[in-house]
């Protein structure tokens, strides 16, 4: 397998600078002194310095400068095959996707919008079994829609470019154990050029395809979601949220019971007040009735006295 690349990092004054084959050709042809000084400072493009691997520049054969490339200095280095380019299309789409501002991904009937903080090429990931694997693209994000994926995937997504070879089963298993979400994007049906006159010619195609893929322009990446993990953070958060919802539900029910109890207390208080008012009304009516009875007895007594009088006997009977 030829581990050929068109991009690498050049170490100058302690800092890495991304270069292309066109930069190397320019230095080699037009600034040979600088080229001789720095030609042994070429490394792979992963982010962490400790994971970078030395590379060398190879001019295209038979005078075909656009076929120049970078290759690993040591063909037997430990990650041979990892981060390598199976085709120009493979490297090309890594470069395009790494420039996307809004990442729209599709799989099956699902869709997800990711607003990446950064998209790194050829990032080395330490797996749970202690091995180191290189992913084509490593997306870091703190914002997504649906937002749940920020916690569910712990703000991380690996994208593997499939052109000639799919992701191997061992790598998929390792990413599952790691809890790293992974989308495989197939590119073998995309028709792109791999012959260019100069850097501007190649850059024009990169910009064109990047704009077509960027969600800012209505583009998207459809692939197969190989790993759909649930992060420990999401799991613990979900447990906490479930427990919080249950507690809230219990508290709401308790508050409802308290409210009903308070309503019953208020109703009982109103009933007691009404009963007291009725008792007072009854007492008043009883007093009135007693007065009427007293008056009636007095009248009856008076009538009895009248009827027994002489004059009533004389004049009262017809």
PDB file of N, CA and C in Angstrom, residues 57-148:
ATOM      1  N   UNK A  57       9.181  14.363   1.069  1.00  0.00           N
ATOM      2  CA  UNK A  57       8.533  14.790  -0.173  1.00  0.00           C
ATOM      3  C   UNK A  57       9.144  14.059  -1.359  1.00  0.00           C
ATOM      4  N   UNK A  58       8.281  13.589  -2.253  1.00  0.00           N
ATOM      5  CA  UNK A  58       8.724  12.859  -3.438  1.00  0.00           C
ATOM      6  C   UNK A  58       8.191  13.569  -4.684  1.00  0.00           C
ATOM      7  N   UNK A  59       9.113  14.019  -5.544  1.00  0.00           N
ATOM      8  CA  UNK A  59       8.700  14.672  -6.785  1.00  0.00           C
ATOM      9  C   UNK A  59       8.126  13.646  -7.754  1.00  0.00           C
ATOM     10  N   UNK A  60       7.052  14.073  -8.481  1.00  0.00           N
ATOM     11  CA  UNK A  60       6.402  13.178  -9.430  1.00  0.00           C
ATOM     12  C   UNK A  60       7.374  12.645 -10.478  1.00  0.00           C
ATOM     13  N   UNK A  61       7.170  11.410 -10.845  1.00  0.00           N
ATOM     14  CA  UNK A  61       8.080  10.771 -11.808  1.00  0.00           C
ATOM     15  C   UNK A  61       7.837  11.286 -13.226  1.00  0.00           C
ATOM     16  N   UNK A  62       8.876  11.149 -14.019  1.00  0.00           N
ATOM     17  CA  UNK A  62       8.807  11.517 -15.444  1.00  0.00           C
ATOM     18  C   UNK A  62       8.395  12.971 -15.651  1.00  0.00           C
ATOM     19  N   UNK A  63       8.781  13.828 -14.698  1.00  0.00           N
ATOM     20  CA  UNK A  63       8.515  15.254 -14.863  1.00  0.00           C
ATOM     21  C   UNK A  63       7.081  15.666 -14.592  1.00  0.00           C
ATOM     22  N   UNK A  64       6.241  14.737 -14.140  1.00  0.00           N
ATOM     23  CA  UNK A  64       4.843  15.075 -13.840  1.00  0.00           C
ATOM     24  C   UNK A  64       4.756  15.612 -12.412  1.00  0.00           C
ATOM     25  N   UNK A  65       4.957  16.920 -12.299  1.00  0.00           N
ATOM     26  CA  UNK A  65       5.034  17.540 -10.979  1.00  0.00           C
ATOM     27  C   UNK A  65       3.722  17.432 -10.200  1.00  0.00           C
ATOM     28  N   UNK A  66       2.588  17.438 -10.916  1.00  0.00           N
ATOM     29  CA  UNK A  66       1.310  17.352 -10.203  1.00  0.00           C
ATOM     30  C   UNK A  66       1.062  15.969  -9.614  1.00  0.00           C
ATOM     31  N   UNK A  67       1.948  15.030  -9.907  1.00  0.00           N
ATOM     32  CA  UNK A  67       1.861  13.701  -9.287  1.00  0.00           C
ATOM     33  C   UNK A  67       2.819  13.563  -8.104  1.00  0.00           C
ATOM     34  N   UNK A  68       3.381  14.674  -7.652  1.00  0.00           N
ATOM     35  CA  UNK A  68       4.262  14.645  -6.488  1.00  0.00           C
ATOM     36  C   UNK A  68       3.433  14.316  -5.245  1.00  0.00           C
ATOM     37  N   UNK A  69       4.137  13.902  -4.189  1.00  0.00           N
ATOM     38  CA  UNK A  69       3.409  13.491  -2.981  1.00  0.00           C
ATOM     39  C   UNK A  69       4.339  13.481  -1.778  1.00  0.00           C
ATOM     40  N   UNK A  70       3.714  13.422  -0.599  1.00  0.00           N
ATOM     41  CA  UNK A  70       4.437  13.178   0.644  1.00  0.00           C
ATOM     42  C   UNK A  70       4.196  11.720   1.036  1.00  0.00           C
ATOM     43  N   UNK A  71       5.220  11.092   1.583  1.00  0.00           N
ATOM     44  CA  UNK A  71       5.053   9.728   2.082  1.00  0.00           C
ATOM     45  C   UNK A  71       5.734   9.608   3.440  1.00  0.00           C
ATOM     46  N   UNK A  72       5.334   8.606   4.188  1.00  0.00           N
ATOM     47  CA  UNK A  72       5.939   8.397   5.496  1.00  0.00           C
ATOM     48  C   UNK A  72       7.421   8.032   5.335  1.00  0.00           C
ATOM     49  N   UNK A  73       8.248   8.617   6.180  1.00  0.00           N
ATOM     50  CA  UNK A  73       9.694   8.364   6.139  1.00  0.00           C
ATOM     51  C   UNK A  73       9.987   6.898   6.429  1.00  0.00           C
ATOM     52  N   UNK A  74       9.294   6.361   7.408  1.00  0.00           N
ATOM     53  CA  UNK A  74       9.471   4.958   7.777  1.00  0.00           C
ATOM     54  C   UNK A  74       8.241   4.178   7.353  1.00  0.00           C
ATOM     55  N   UNK A  75       8.368   3.387   6.333  1.00  0.00           N
ATOM     56  CA  UNK A  75       7.222   2.637   5.808  1.00  0.00           C
ATOM     57  C   UNK A  75       6.707   1.598   6.792  1.00  0.00           C
ATOM     58  N   UNK A  76       7.491   1.280   7.801  1.00  0.00           N
ATOM     59  CA  UNK A  76       7.103   0.252   8.774  1.00  0.00           C
ATOM     60  C   UNK A  76       6.700   0.853  10.122  1.00  0.00           C
ATOM     61  N   UNK A  77       6.337   2.173  10.113  1.00  0.00           N
ATOM     62  CA  UNK A  77       5.986   2.757  11.407  1.00  0.00           C
ATOM     63  C   UNK A  77       4.720   2.075  11.943  1.00  0.00           C
ATOM     64  N   UNK A  78       4.511   2.186  13.253  1.00  0.00           N
ATOM     65  CA  UNK A  78       3.525   1.360  13.954  1.00  0.00           C
ATOM     66  C   UNK A  78       2.104   1.493  13.438  1.00  0.00           C
ATOM     67  N   UNK A  79       1.753   2.632  12.882  1.00  0.00           N
ATOM     68  CA  UNK A  79       0.384   2.817  12.420  1.00  0.00           C
ATOM     69  C   UNK A  79       0.258   2.668  10.910  1.00  0.00           C
ATOM     70  N   UNK A  80       1.093   1.871  10.329  1.00  0.00           N
ATOM     71  CA  UNK A  80       1.055   1.709   8.876  1.00  0.00           C
ATOM     72  C   UNK A  80      -0.361   1.377   8.407  1.00  0.00           C
ATOM     73  N   UNK A  81      -0.802   2.138   7.445  1.00  0.00           N
ATOM     74  CA  UNK A  81      -2.167   1.933   6.946  1.00  0.00           C
ATOM     75  C   UNK A  81      -3.162   2.859   7.595  1.00  0.00           C
ATOM     76  N   UNK A  82      -2.848   3.364   8.790  1.00  0.00           N
ATOM     77  CA  UNK A  82      -3.716   4.296   9.476  1.00  0.00           C
ATOM     78  C   UNK A  82      -3.460   5.703   8.952  1.00  0.00           C
ATOM     79  N   UNK A  83      -4.520   6.411   8.571  1.00  0.00           N
ATOM     80  CA  UNK A  83      -4.369   7.762   8.066  1.00  0.00           C
ATOM     81  C   UNK A  83      -3.784   7.820   6.678  1.00  0.00           C
ATOM     82  N   UNK A  84      -3.680   6.682   6.023  1.00  0.00           N
ATOM     83  CA  UNK A  84      -3.114   6.661   4.677  1.00  0.00           C
ATOM     84  C   UNK A  84      -4.184   6.998   3.650  1.00  0.00           C
ATOM     85  N   UNK A  85      -3.726   7.320   2.463  1.00  0.00           N
ATOM     86  CA  UNK A  85      -4.658   7.675   1.396  1.00  0.00           C
ATOM     87  C   UNK A  85      -4.811   6.509   0.429  1.00  0.00           C
ATOM     88  N   UNK A  86      -6.018   5.922   0.433  1.00  0.00           N
ATOM     89  CA  UNK A  86      -6.280   4.823  -0.485  1.00  0.00           C
ATOM     90  C   UNK A  86      -6.467   5.346  -1.913  1.00  0.00           C
ATOM     91  N   UNK A  87      -6.798   6.653  -2.001  1.00  0.00           N
ATOM     92  CA  UNK A  87      -7.002   7.285  -3.308  1.00  0.00           C
ATOM     93  C   UNK A  87      -6.924   8.796  -3.118  1.00  0.00           C
ATOM     94  N   UNK A  88      -6.810   9.508  -4.222  1.00  0.00           N
ATOM     95  CA  UNK A  88      -6.821  10.971  -4.114  1.00  0.00           C
ATOM     96  C   UNK A  88      -8.165  11.437  -3.578  1.00  0.00           C
ATOM     97  N   UNK A  89      -9.225  10.771  -4.014  1.00  0.00           N
ATOM     98  CA  UNK A  89     -10.579  11.142  -3.579  1.00  0.00           C
ATOM     99  C   UNK A  89     -10.693  11.066  -2.047  1.00  0.00           C
ATOM    100  N   UNK A  90     -10.039  10.075  -1.468  1.00  0.00           N
ATOM    101  CA  UNK A  90     -10.061   9.884  -0.016  1.00  0.00           C
ATOM    102  C   UNK A  90      -9.481  11.100   0.702  1.00  0.00           C
ATOM    103  N   UNK A  91      -8.297  11.555   0.275  1.00  0.00           N
ATOM    104  CA  UNK A  91      -7.667  12.721   0.886  1.00  0.00           C
ATOM    105  C   UNK A  91      -8.436  13.999   0.557  1.00  0.00           C
ATOM    106  N   UNK A  92      -8.928  14.080  -0.666  1.00  0.00           N
ATOM    107  CA  UNK A  92      -9.639  15.275  -1.125  1.00  0.00           C
ATOM    108  C   UNK A  92     -10.849  15.569  -0.246  1.00  0.00           C
ATOM    109  N   UNK A  93     -11.655  14.544   0.042  1.00  0.00           N
ATOM    110  CA  UNK A  93     -12.871  14.779   0.828  1.00  0.00           C
ATOM    111  C   UNK A  93     -12.562  15.043   2.294  1.00  0.00           C
ATOM    112  N   UNK A  94     -11.444  14.539   2.785  1.00  0.00           N
ATOM    113  CA  UNK A  94     -11.045  14.902   4.141  1.00  0.00           C
ATOM    114  C   UNK A  94     -10.779  16.403   4.208  1.00  0.00           C
ATOM    115  N   UNK A  95     -10.088  16.912   3.201  1.00  0.00           N
ATOM    116  CA  UNK A  95      -9.783  18.331   3.172  1.00  0.00           C
ATOM    117  C   UNK A  95     -11.056  19.162   3.052  1.00  0.00           C
ATOM    118  N   UNK A  96     -11.972  18.748   2.196  1.00  0.00           N
ATOM    119  CA  UNK A  96     -13.223  19.493   1.998  1.00  0.00           C
ATOM    120  C   UNK A  96     -14.049  19.539   3.279  1.00  0.00           C
ATOM    121  N   UNK A  97     -14.271  18.370   3.886  1.00  0.00           N
ATOM    122  CA  UNK A  97     -15.117  18.310   5.077  1.00  0.00           C
ATOM    123  C   UNK A  97     -14.495  19.066   6.237  1.00  0.00           C
ATOM    124  N   UNK A  98     -13.165  19.081   6.323  1.00  0.00           N
ATOM    125  CA  UNK A  98     -12.509  19.795   7.421  1.00  0.00           C
ATOM    126  C   UNK A  98     -12.771  21.294   7.367  1.00  0.00           C
ATOM    127  N   UNK A  99     -13.218  21.800   6.224  1.00  0.00           N
ATOM    128  CA  UNK A  99     -13.465  23.231   6.059  1.00  0.00           C
ATOM    129  C   UNK A  99     -14.935  23.611   6.253  1.00  0.00           C
ATOM    130  N   UNK A 100     -15.795  22.647   6.458  1.00  0.00           N
ATOM    131  CA  UNK A 100     -17.236  22.914   6.543  1.00  0.00           C
ATOM    132  C   UNK A 100     -17.573  23.733   7.783  1.00  0.00           C
ATOM    133  N   UNK A 101     -18.426  24.732   7.598  1.00  0.00           N
ATOM    134  CA  UNK A 101     -18.852  25.603   8.697  1.00  0.00           C
ATOM    135  C   UNK A 101     -20.034  25.018   9.463  1.00  0.00           C
ATOM    136  N   UNK A 102     -20.989  24.450   8.737  1.00  0.00           N
ATOM    137  CA  UNK A 102     -22.157  23.818   9.370  1.00  0.00           C
ATOM    138  C   UNK A 102     -22.307  22.425   8.789  1.00  0.00           C
ATOM    139  N   UNK A 103     -22.170  21.448   9.644  1.00  0.00           N
ATOM    140  CA  UNK A 103     -22.147  20.057   9.205  1.00  0.00           C
ATOM    141  C   UNK A 103     -23.534  19.441   9.314  1.00  0.00           C
ATOM    142  N   UNK A 104     -24.128  19.152   8.172  1.00  0.00           N
ATOM    143  CA  UNK A 104     -25.433  18.477   8.130  1.00  0.00           C
ATOM    144  C   UNK A 104     -25.181  17.016   7.774  1.00  0.00           C
ATOM    145  N   UNK A 105     -25.544  16.121   8.677  1.00  0.00           N
ATOM    146  CA  UNK A 105     -25.344  14.704   8.380  1.00  0.00           C
ATOM    147  C   UNK A 105     -26.682  13.983   8.359  1.00  0.00           C
ATOM    148  N   UNK A 106     -26.768  12.975   7.511  1.00  0.00           N
ATOM    149  CA  UNK A 106     -27.989  12.185   7.337  1.00  0.00           C
ATOM    150  C   UNK A 106     -27.624  10.706   7.402  1.00  0.00           C
ATOM    151  N   UNK A 107     -28.465   9.935   8.054  1.00  0.00           N
ATOM    152  CA  UNK A 107     -28.336   8.477   8.035  1.00  0.00           C
ATOM    153  C   UNK A 107     -29.728   7.892   8.229  1.00  0.00           C
ATOM    154  N   UNK A 108     -30.051   6.892   7.413  1.00  0.00           N
ATOM    155  CA  UNK A 108     -31.390   6.304   7.412  1.00  0.00           C
ATOM    156  C   UNK A 108     -32.409   7.432   7.315  1.00  0.00           C
ATOM    157  N   UNK A 109     -33.337   7.495   8.282  1.00  0.00           N
ATOM    158  CA  UNK A 109     -34.342   8.570   8.252  1.00  0.00           C
ATOM    159  C   UNK A 109     -34.000   9.680   9.237  1.00  0.00           C
ATOM    160  N   UNK A 110     -32.775   9.635   9.780  1.00  0.00           N
ATOM    161  CA  UNK A 110     -32.371  10.615  10.787  1.00  0.00           C
ATOM    162  C   UNK A 110     -31.556  11.745  10.169  1.00  0.00           C
ATOM    163  N   UNK A 111     -31.591  12.879  10.847  1.00  0.00           N
ATOM    164  CA  UNK A 111     -30.783  14.021  10.414  1.00  0.00           C
ATOM    165  C   UNK A 111     -30.260  14.757  11.633  1.00  0.00           C
ATOM    166  N   UNK A 112     -29.110  15.357  11.478  1.00  0.00           N
ATOM    167  CA  UNK A 112     -28.458  16.055  12.585  1.00  0.00           C
ATOM    168  C   UNK A 112     -27.661  17.229  12.041  1.00  0.00           C
ATOM    169  N   UNK A 113     -27.809  18.354  12.696  1.00  0.00           N
ATOM    170  CA  UNK A 113     -27.015  19.542  12.360  1.00  0.00           C
ATOM    171  C   UNK A 113     -25.963  19.747  13.437  1.00  0.00           C
ATOM    172  N   UNK A 114     -24.712  19.840  13.016  1.00  0.00           N
ATOM    173  CA  UNK A 114     -23.612  20.062  13.952  1.00  0.00           C
ATOM    174  C   UNK A 114     -22.922  21.378  13.594  1.00  0.00           C
ATOM    175  N   UNK A 115     -22.708  22.191  14.617  1.00  0.00           N
ATOM    176  CA  UNK A 115     -21.949  23.428  14.445  1.00  0.00           C
ATOM    177  C   UNK A 115     -20.559  23.170  15.034  1.00  0.00           C
ATOM    178  N   UNK A 116     -19.619  22.733  14.202  1.00  0.00           N
ATOM    179  CA  UNK A 116     -18.321  22.275  14.722  1.00  0.00           C
ATOM    180  C   UNK A 116     -17.454  23.394  15.283  1.00  0.00           C
ATOM    181  N   UNK A 117     -16.808  23.091  16.412  1.00  0.00           N
ATOM    182  CA  UNK A 117     -15.776  23.995  16.920  1.00  0.00           C
ATOM    183  C   UNK A 117     -14.501  23.798  16.109  1.00  0.00           C
ATOM    184  N   UNK A 118     -14.241  22.550  15.753  1.00  0.00           N
ATOM    185  CA  UNK A 118     -13.117  22.242  14.862  1.00  0.00           C
ATOM    186  C   UNK A 118     -13.319  20.845  14.274  1.00  0.00           C
ATOM    187  N   UNK A 119     -12.782  20.668  13.074  1.00  0.00           N
ATOM    188  CA  UNK A 119     -12.789  19.368  12.408  1.00  0.00           C
ATOM    189  C   UNK A 119     -11.343  19.038  12.078  1.00  0.00           C
ATOM    190  N   UNK A 120     -10.801  18.080  12.782  1.00  0.00           N
ATOM    191  CA  UNK A 120      -9.384  17.740  12.666  1.00  0.00           C
ATOM    192  C   UNK A 120      -9.185  16.551  11.735  1.00  0.00           C
ATOM    193  N   UNK A 121      -8.174  16.620  10.917  1.00  0.00           N
ATOM    194  CA  UNK A 121      -7.836  15.502  10.035  1.00  0.00           C
ATOM    195  C   UNK A 121      -6.817  14.590  10.710  1.00  0.00           C
ATOM    196  N   UNK A 122      -7.010  13.306  10.519  1.00  0.00           N
ATOM    197  CA  UNK A 122      -6.044  12.289  10.960  1.00  0.00           C
ATOM    198  C   UNK A 122      -5.700  12.384  12.441  1.00  0.00           C
ATOM    199  N   UNK A 123      -6.723  12.590  13.258  1.00  0.00           N
ATOM    200  CA  UNK A 123      -6.494  12.663  14.699  1.00  0.00           C
ATOM    201  C   UNK A 123      -6.256  11.258  15.265  1.00  0.00           C
ATOM    202  N   UNK A 124      -5.286  11.160  16.150  1.00  0.00           N
ATOM    203  CA  UNK A 124      -4.980   9.880  16.789  1.00  0.00           C
ATOM    204  C   UNK A 124      -5.812   9.732  18.055  1.00  0.00           C
ATOM    205  N   UNK A 125      -6.539   8.622  18.155  1.00  0.00           N
ATOM    206  CA  UNK A 125      -7.428   8.376  19.291  1.00  0.00           C
ATOM    207  C   UNK A 125      -6.884   7.208  20.110  1.00  0.00           C
ATOM    208  N   UNK A 126      -6.766   7.423  21.404  1.00  0.00           N
ATOM    209  CA  UNK A 126      -6.340   6.347  22.300  1.00  0.00           C
ATOM    210  C   UNK A 126      -7.565   5.511  22.646  1.00  0.00           C
ATOM    211  N   UNK A 127      -7.531   4.236  22.245  1.00  0.00           N
ATOM    212  CA  UNK A 127      -8.664   3.351  22.462  1.00  0.00           C
ATOM    213  C   UNK A 127      -8.609   2.718  23.854  1.00  0.00           C
ATOM    214  N   UNK A 128      -9.722   2.100  24.240  1.00  0.00           N
ATOM    215  CA  UNK A 128      -9.823   1.507  25.568  1.00  0.00           C
ATOM    216  C   UNK A 128      -8.826   0.375  25.776  1.00  0.00           C
ATOM    217  N   UNK A 129      -8.447  -0.302  24.689  1.00  0.00           N
ATOM    218  CA  UNK A 129      -7.503  -1.420  24.817  1.00  0.00           C
ATOM    219  C   UNK A 129      -6.047  -0.949  24.807  1.00  0.00           C
ATOM    220  N   UNK A 130      -5.851   0.376  24.814  1.00  0.00           N
ATOM    221  CA  UNK A 130      -4.495   0.921  24.852  1.00  0.00           C
ATOM    222  C   UNK A 130      -3.886   1.191  23.490  1.00  0.00           C
ATOM    223  N   UNK A 131      -4.520   0.738  22.420  1.00  0.00           N
ATOM    224  CA  UNK A 131      -3.995   0.973  21.071  1.00  0.00           C
ATOM    225  C   UNK A 131      -4.356   2.377  20.599  1.00  0.00           C
ATOM    226  N   UNK A 132      -3.621   2.846  19.596  1.00  0.00           N
ATOM    227  CA  UNK A 132      -3.880   4.151  19.013  1.00  0.00           C
ATOM    228  C   UNK A 132      -4.373   3.972  17.580  1.00  0.00           C
ATOM    229  N   UNK A 133      -5.527   4.567  17.299  1.00  0.00           N
ATOM    230  CA  UNK A 133      -6.092   4.491  15.946  1.00  0.00           C
ATOM    231  C   UNK A 133      -6.300   5.896  15.402  1.00  0.00           C
ATOM    232  N   UNK A 134      -6.052   6.037  14.106  1.00  0.00           N
ATOM    233  CA  UNK A 134      -6.219   7.324  13.448  1.00  0.00           C
ATOM    234  C   UNK A 134      -7.568   7.352  12.743  1.00  0.00           C
ATOM    235  N   UNK A 135      -8.353   8.396  13.013  1.00  0.00           N
ATOM    236  CA  UNK A 135      -9.623   8.570  12.309  1.00  0.00           C
ATOM    237  C   UNK A 135      -9.429   9.618  11.223  1.00  0.00           C
ATOM    238  N   UNK A 136     -10.168   9.461  10.140  1.00  0.00           N
ATOM    239  CA  UNK A 136     -10.004  10.396   9.020  1.00  0.00           C
ATOM    240  C   UNK A 136     -10.311  11.829   9.452  1.00  0.00           C
ATOM    241  N   UNK A 137     -11.454  11.992  10.120  1.00  0.00           N
ATOM    242  CA  UNK A 137     -11.863  13.320  10.586  1.00  0.00           C
ATOM    243  C   UNK A 137     -12.418  13.203  12.001  1.00  0.00           C
ATOM    244  N   UNK A 138     -12.034  14.131  12.847  1.00  0.00           N
ATOM    245  CA  UNK A 138     -12.497  14.123  14.231  1.00  0.00           C
ATOM    246  C   UNK A 138     -13.192  15.453  14.489  1.00  0.00           C
ATOM    247  N   UNK A 139     -14.506  15.394  14.688  1.00  0.00           N
ATOM    248  CA  UNK A 139     -15.323  16.599  14.851  1.00  0.00           C
ATOM    249  C   UNK A 139     -15.561  16.852  16.336  1.00  0.00           C
ATOM    250  N   UNK A 140     -15.265  18.074  16.774  1.00  0.00           N
ATOM    251  CA  UNK A 140     -15.568  18.494  18.142  1.00  0.00           C
ATOM    252  C   UNK A 140     -16.647  19.568  18.082  1.00  0.00           C
ATOM    253  N   UNK A 141     -17.659  19.442  18.916  1.00  0.00           N
ATOM    254  CA  UNK A 141     -18.750  20.409  18.866  1.00  0.00           C
ATOM    255  C   UNK A 141     -19.415  20.570  20.237  1.00  0.00           C
ATOM    256  N   UNK A 142     -19.950  21.779  20.458  1.00  0.00           N
ATOM    257  CA  UNK A 142     -20.708  22.066  21.687  1.00  0.00           C
ATOM    258  C   UNK A 142     -22.124  22.508  21.368  1.00  0.00           C
ATOM    259  N   UNK A 143     -22.456  22.515  20.071  1.00  0.00           N
ATOM    260  CA  UNK A 143     -23.792  22.937  19.670  1.00  0.00           C
ATOM    261  C   UNK A 143     -24.276  22.040  18.543  1.00  0.00           C
ATOM    262  N   UNK A 144     -25.521  21.576  18.660  1.00  0.00           N
ATOM    263  CA  UNK A 144     -26.089  20.693  17.637  1.00  0.00           C
ATOM    264  C   UNK A 144     -27.601  20.816  17.685  1.00  0.00           C
ATOM    265  N   UNK A 145     -28.248  20.329  16.653  1.00  0.00           N
ATOM    266  CA  UNK A 145     -29.703  20.294  16.582  1.00  0.00           C
ATOM    267  C   UNK A 145     -30.131  18.961  15.965  1.00  0.00           C
ATOM    268  N   UNK A 146     -30.726  18.051  16.743  1.00  0.00           N
ATOM    269  CA  UNK A 146     -31.174  18.187  18.140  1.00  0.00           C
ATOM    270  C   UNK A 146     -30.000  18.322  19.109  1.00  0.00           C
ATOM    271  N   UNK A 147     -30.201  19.151  20.130  1.00  0.00           N
ATOM    272  CA  UNK A 147     -29.135  19.462  21.084  1.00  0.00           C
ATOM    273  C   UNK A 147     -28.728  18.257  21.917  1.00  0.00           C
ATOM    274  N   UNK A 148     -29.605  17.257  22.008  1.00  0.00           N
ATOM    275  CA  UNK A 148     -29.335  16.086  22.838  1.00  0.00           C
ATOM    276  C   UNK A 148     -28.050  15.369  22.435  1.00  0.00           C
TER     277      UNK A 148
END
